[in-house]
Coordinates of C-alpha atoms and ligand atoms in Angstrom, one line a residue:
M2 CA 100.8 69.3 80.6
P3 CA 98.5 70.7 83.4
K4 CA 97.1 74.0 82.4
R5 CA 97.6 76.9 84.7
P6 CA 94.3 78.3 85.9
L7 CA 93.4 81.5 84.2
I8 CA 93.0 84.0 87.0
R9 CA 92.7 87.5 85.5
A10 CA 94.8 90.2 87.2
P11 CA 92.5 92.9 88.6
R12 CA 92.1 95.8 86.1
V13 CA 93.7 99.1 87.1
T14 CA 90.8 101.6 86.8
K15 CA 91.8 104.2 89.4
A16 CA 94.6 106.8 89.1
V17 CA 95.8 109.3 91.7
F18 CA 97.1 112.7 90.6
P19 CA 99.0 114.5 93.3
V20 CA 98.5 118.1 92.4
A21 CA 98.8 119.8 95.7
G22 CA 102.4 121.1 95.3
L23 CA 103.1 124.8 95.6
G24 CA 105.0 124.9 92.3
T25 CA 107.6 127.3 93.7
R26 CA 110.0 126.7 90.8
F27 CA 107.6 128.6 88.5
L28 CA 107.0 131.6 90.7
P29 CA 105.7 134.2 90.1
A30 CA 103.5 132.5 87.5
T31 CA 102.3 129.9 90.0
K32 CA 101.3 132.5 92.6
S33 CA 97.8 132.4 91.2
I34 CA 97.8 129.5 88.7
P35 CA 98.4 125.9 89.7
K36 CA 101.5 124.7 87.9
E37 CA 99.5 121.8 86.4
I38 CA 97.6 124.5 84.4
L39 CA 100.8 125.8 82.8
T40 CA 100.5 125.1 79.1
L41 CA 102.7 123.0 76.8
V42 CA 101.9 124.6 73.4
D43 CA 98.1 125.0 74.0
R44 CA 97.2 122.3 76.5
P45 CA 97.8 122.4 80.2
L46 CA 100.1 119.8 81.8
I47 CA 97.1 118.1 83.5
Q48 CA 95.5 117.5 80.2
Y49 CA 98.4 115.4 79.0
A50 CA 98.3 113.4 82.3
I51 CA 94.5 112.8 82.0
D52 CA 94.8 111.8 78.4
E53 CA 97.5 109.3 79.2
A54 CA 95.4 107.8 82.0
R55 CA 92.4 107.5 79.7
A56 CA 94.5 105.7 77.1
A57 CA 95.5 103.2 79.8
G58 CA 91.8 102.4 80.6
I59 CA 91.6 104.5 83.8
T60 CA 88.0 105.5 84.6
D61 CA 88.3 107.0 88.1
F62 CA 90.5 110.0 88.5
I63 CA 91.5 111.2 92.0
F64 CA 93.1 114.6 92.4
V65 CA 94.9 115.3 95.6
T66 CA 94.6 119.1 95.8
A67 CA 95.3 122.0 98.1
R68 CA 94.3 125.6 98.6
G69 CA 94.6 127.7 95.4
K70 CA 94.0 124.8 93.1
S71 CA 90.4 125.5 92.1
A72 CA 91.4 126.4 88.5
L73 CA 92.0 122.7 88.1
E74 CA 88.4 121.9 89.1
D75 CA 87.0 124.5 86.7
Y76 CA 89.2 123.3 83.9
F77 CA 87.4 119.9 83.8
D78 CA 84.0 121.4 84.3
R79 CA 81.5 122.3 81.5
A80 CA 81.6 125.9 80.3
P81 CA 78.0 126.4 79.0
E82 CA 78.4 130.0 78.1
L83 CA 81.6 129.5 76.2
E84 CA 80.2 126.5 74.4
S85 CA 77.1 128.2 73.3
A86 CA 79.1 131.3 72.1
L87 CA 81.3 129.0 70.0
R88 CA 78.3 127.1 68.7
R89 CA 76.6 130.3 67.7
A90 CA 79.7 131.4 65.9
G91 CA 80.0 128.0 64.1
K92 CA 83.5 127.4 65.6
R93 CA 83.5 123.6 65.3
D94 CA 87.3 123.2 65.6
L95 CA 87.3 125.1 68.9
L96 CA 84.4 123.1 70.2
R97 CA 86.3 120.0 69.4
A98 CA 89.4 121.4 71.3
L99 CA 87.1 122.1 74.3
A100 CA 85.7 118.6 74.2
Q101 CA 89.1 117.2 75.3
T102 CA 88.3 118.7 78.8
D103 CA 84.9 116.8 79.0
M104 CA 84.9 114.4 81.9
P105 CA 81.8 112.4 82.8
S106 CA 80.0 113.6 85.9
G107 CA 81.6 112.0 89.0
A108 CA 84.7 110.7 87.1
I109 CA 87.0 113.1 89.0
A110 CA 87.1 113.1 92.7
Y111 CA 89.0 115.7 94.7
V112 CA 90.5 115.2 98.1
R113 CA 92.5 117.8 100.0
Q114 CA 96.0 117.4 101.4
N115 CA 95.8 120.1 104.0
R116 CA 99.4 119.9 105.1
P117 CA 102.4 119.8 102.7
L118 CA 104.0 116.6 104.1
G119 CA 105.3 115.2 100.8
L120 CA 104.4 113.0 97.9
G121 CA 103.8 109.9 100.0
H122 CA 101.4 111.8 102.2
A123 CA 99.6 113.2 99.2
V124 CA 99.0 109.7 97.8
W125 CA 97.9 108.5 101.2
C126 CA 95.2 111.2 101.3
A127 CA 93.5 109.2 98.5
R128 CA 93.3 106.0 100.5
H129 CA 89.5 105.9 101.1
L130 CA 88.8 106.5 97.4
V131 CA 91.3 103.9 96.2
G132 CA 90.0 101.2 98.6
D133 CA 91.2 97.7 98.2
E134 CA 92.4 97.5 94.6
P135 CA 95.6 98.2 92.6
F136 CA 95.9 101.9 91.5
A137 CA 98.0 104.1 89.3
V138 CA 99.8 107.3 90.3
I139 CA 100.7 109.9 87.7
L140 CA 102.9 112.8 88.4
P141 CA 101.9 115.5 85.8
D142 CA 105.3 117.1 86.0
D143 CA 106.7 114.1 84.1
V144 CA 105.5 114.4 80.6
I145 CA 106.3 111.3 78.4
A146 CA 106.0 111.4 74.6
A147 CA 105.6 107.8 73.4
E148 CA 103.9 106.0 70.6
T149 CA 102.0 103.8 73.2
P150 CA 101.4 106.1 76.2
C151 CA 103.6 105.1 79.1
L152 CA 100.9 104.1 81.6
R153 CA 99.3 101.9 79.0
Q154 CA 102.6 100.2 78.4
M155 CA 102.8 99.6 82.1
V156 CA 99.2 98.4 82.5
E157 CA 99.9 95.8 79.8
A158 CA 103.1 94.6 81.5
H159 CA 101.3 94.7 84.9
A160 CA 98.6 92.3 83.7
E161 CA 101.4 89.7 83.5
T162 CA 103.6 90.6 86.5
R163 CA 101.0 92.0 89.0
G164 CA 102.6 93.4 92.2
N165 CA 104.0 96.9 92.1
M166 CA 105.5 98.7 89.1
V167 CA 107.4 101.9 88.7
A168 CA 108.4 103.6 85.5
T169 CA 112.2 103.9 85.2
M170 CA 115.0 105.3 83.1
E171 CA 118.7 105.7 83.2
V172 CA 119.9 109.2 84.4
A173 CA 123.4 110.7 84.5
P174 CA 125.2 109.8 87.8
A175 CA 125.3 113.5 88.8
Q176 CA 121.4 113.6 88.7
V177 CA 120.6 110.6 91.0
S178 CA 120.1 113.0 93.9
S179 CA 117.0 114.4 92.2
Y180 CA 115.2 111.0 92.0
G181 CA 114.1 107.8 93.6
I182 CA 116.7 105.3 92.6
L183 CA 116.3 101.6 92.2
D184 CA 118.5 98.8 93.3
A185 CA 117.5 96.4 90.6
A186 CA 118.5 93.4 88.6
P187 CA 117.5 92.7 85.0
V188 CA 115.3 89.6 84.6
Q189 CA 116.1 87.1 81.8
G190 CA 113.4 87.1 79.1
K191 CA 111.5 90.0 80.6
G192 CA 112.5 92.6 78.2
R193 CA 111.8 96.0 79.7
L194 CA 111.4 94.8 83.2
V195 CA 113.8 94.9 86.1
Q196 CA 113.1 93.4 89.5
A197 CA 113.8 95.8 92.4
R198 CA 115.7 94.6 95.5
G199 CA 115.5 98.1 97.0
M200 CA 114.8 101.7 96.4
V201 CA 116.2 104.9 97.9
E202 CA 114.9 108.5 97.7
K203 CA 117.3 111.1 96.4
P204 CA 120.6 109.4 97.4
R205 CA 124.0 111.2 97.2
P206 CA 125.7 110.0 94.0
E207 CA 128.3 108.0 96.0
A208 CA 125.5 106.2 97.9
A209 CA 123.3 105.5 95.0
P210 CA 122.7 101.8 94.2
S211 CA 122.4 102.5 90.5
T212 CA 121.5 105.2 88.0
L213 CA 118.1 103.8 87.3
A214 CA 115.7 106.6 88.3
V215 CA 112.0 106.3 89.1
I216 CA 109.9 108.5 86.8
G217 CA 106.4 109.6 87.8
R218 CA 104.3 106.6 86.8
Y219 CA 103.4 103.9 89.3
I220 CA 101.0 101.0 89.6
L221 CA 100.7 100.1 93.3
E222 CA 99.1 97.4 95.4
P223 CA 96.7 98.7 98.1
E224 CA 99.1 97.5 100.8
V225 CA 101.3 100.5 99.9
M226 CA 98.6 102.8 101.2
G227 CA 98.7 101.0 104.6
L228 CA 102.5 101.4 104.7
L229 CA 102.3 105.1 103.8
G230 CA 100.2 105.6 106.9
R231 CA 102.9 104.0 109.1
I232 CA 106.4 104.9 107.7
G233 CA 106.9 108.4 109.0
R234 CA 109.0 111.0 107.3
G235 CA 112.1 110.3 105.3
A236 CA 114.3 112.4 102.9
G237 CA 113.6 116.1 103.1
R238 CA 111.5 115.5 106.3
E239 CA 108.6 114.4 104.0
V240 CA 106.6 111.2 103.8
Q241 CA 108.2 109.5 100.7
L242 CA 106.3 107.2 98.3
T243 CA 109.7 105.6 97.6
D244 CA 110.1 104.6 101.3
A245 CA 106.7 102.9 101.3
I246 CA 107.5 100.9 98.1
A247 CA 111.0 100.0 99.6
R248 CA 109.2 98.7 102.7
R249 CA 107.0 96.6 100.5
I250 CA 110.1 95.0 98.9
A251 CA 111.4 94.3 102.4
E252 CA 108.1 92.6 103.3
G253 CA 108.5 90.3 100.3
G254 CA 106.2 92.1 97.9
A255 CA 107.2 92.2 94.2
V256 CA 108.3 95.5 92.8
W257 CA 109.1 95.9 89.1
G258 CA 110.9 98.7 87.3
Y259 CA 109.5 99.2 83.8
R260 CA 111.9 100.7 81.3
F261 CA 109.3 102.5 79.2
E262 CA 109.6 103.3 75.6
G263 CA 109.4 107.1 74.9
E264 CA 110.9 110.4 75.7
R265 CA 110.4 111.9 79.2
F266 CA 110.4 115.7 79.8
D267 CA 111.0 117.0 83.3
C268 CA 108.3 119.7 83.3
G269 CA 109.0 120.4 86.9
S270 CA 112.0 122.4 85.8
K271 CA 112.1 125.4 83.6
A272 CA 114.7 123.9 81.2
G273 CA 112.7 120.7 80.9
F274 CA 109.5 122.7 80.3
L275 CA 111.2 124.7 77.5
R276 CA 112.5 121.6 75.9
A277 CA 109.1 120.0 76.0
T278 CA 107.5 123.1 74.5
V279 CA 109.9 123.0 71.6
A280 CA 109.6 119.3 71.1
F281 CA 105.8 119.2 71.2
A282 CA 105.5 122.3 69.0
L283 CA 107.8 120.7 66.4
A284 CA 105.6 117.6 66.4
R285 CA 102.6 119.8 65.4
A286 CA 101.8 120.1 61.7
D287 CA 100.4 123.6 62.2
L288 CA 103.5 124.9 64.0
R289 CA 106.4 122.8 62.8
D290 CA 107.7 124.6 59.7
D291 CA 107.5 128.1 61.2
L292 CA 109.2 127.1 64.4
A293 CA 111.9 124.9 62.7
A294 CA 112.8 127.8 60.4
Y295 CA 113.0 130.2 63.3
L296 CA 115.3 127.8 65.3
Q297 CA 117.5 127.5 62.3
T298 CA 117.9 131.3 62.1
L299 CA 118.9 131.3 65.7
T300 CA 121.5 128.7 65.2
R301 CA 122.9 130.5 62.1
T302 CA 123.1 133.8 64.0
R303 CA 124.9 132.1 66.9
L304 CA 127.4 130.4 64.5
A305 CA 128.0 133.7 62.7
A306 CA 128.7 135.4 66.1
E307 CA 131.3 132.7 67.1
Ligands
LIG20 C1 109.3 112.5 92.9 C2 109.6 111.2 93.7 C3 110.9 110.6 93.1 C4 110.8 110.4 91.6 C5 110.4 111.8 90.9 C6 110.2 111.6 89.5 O1 110.3 113.5 93.3 O2 109.7 111.5 95.1 O3 111.1 109.4 93.7 O4 112.0 110.0 91.1 O5 109.2 112.3 91.5 O6 109.9 112.8 88.8 P1 110.0 115.1 93.1 O7 110.4 115.3 91.6 O8 108.6 115.4 93.3 O9 111.0 115.7 94.0

């Protein structure tokens, strides 16, 4: 049998983090703190996103920022005074905690989105840094707890499929208008993959092609950048990443939905953030027992009151 030539898929080494949003759902907290610095237990949202990217082999991190986001730059910078104070006090565990924020010089690049024209426009702002290679996009609002981090699952699947890939999961029919929704068909023998025939941003429930929602992890071909520069505004009068990917499908490009393994928390909403806080705290050995006992008292009190 003739052997297929072994051509390696290009490695995905760059990830774009759109962090320019105003975070209005968390006002007044986000008046002076970027929402990506809000903490889940004791780590800011952006730390979870960076850790997931690192676990997937990403080495170049591109933040699309805006005014008022300088706390994000400081977070990933060294803090020599703090470090030496901790060293003098022999606080090794705290030094280890701080080490999570260590990024090699030059690993993070910052570009500004100077007008709030939507997610697609934010990603497009990174075009010169992305260049002519596949790249990942991570939306830090979507926190995914998984044994194998979600982007890593996708990078492994992408090495086989190539093309474009979006993370996806089923949502309730009433929720489709909060998401990009896939028109997709399962592919025999491809397990977690579905092949997209179309994609629509925030459809009305009666117009939605399915209940398969796009979650904030993408692996995209550089062609999508070119499309983002041409498509104009869509839903909500914003430039939509979904529209550029849909255009890519129409052009004949492959777009895969990847039904990731893991639990996703919508940390862009207060209820989702609270759920994530409880779930992540219950997963921590140092907090679990105390919190679980407290939650039980709350349930008991409520039952007694009923
Ligand atoms: C964005 C995308 C949407 C996607 C969602 C996932 O919407 O535009 O397609 O389904 O993230 O969280 P946003 O939540 O920013 O309105």
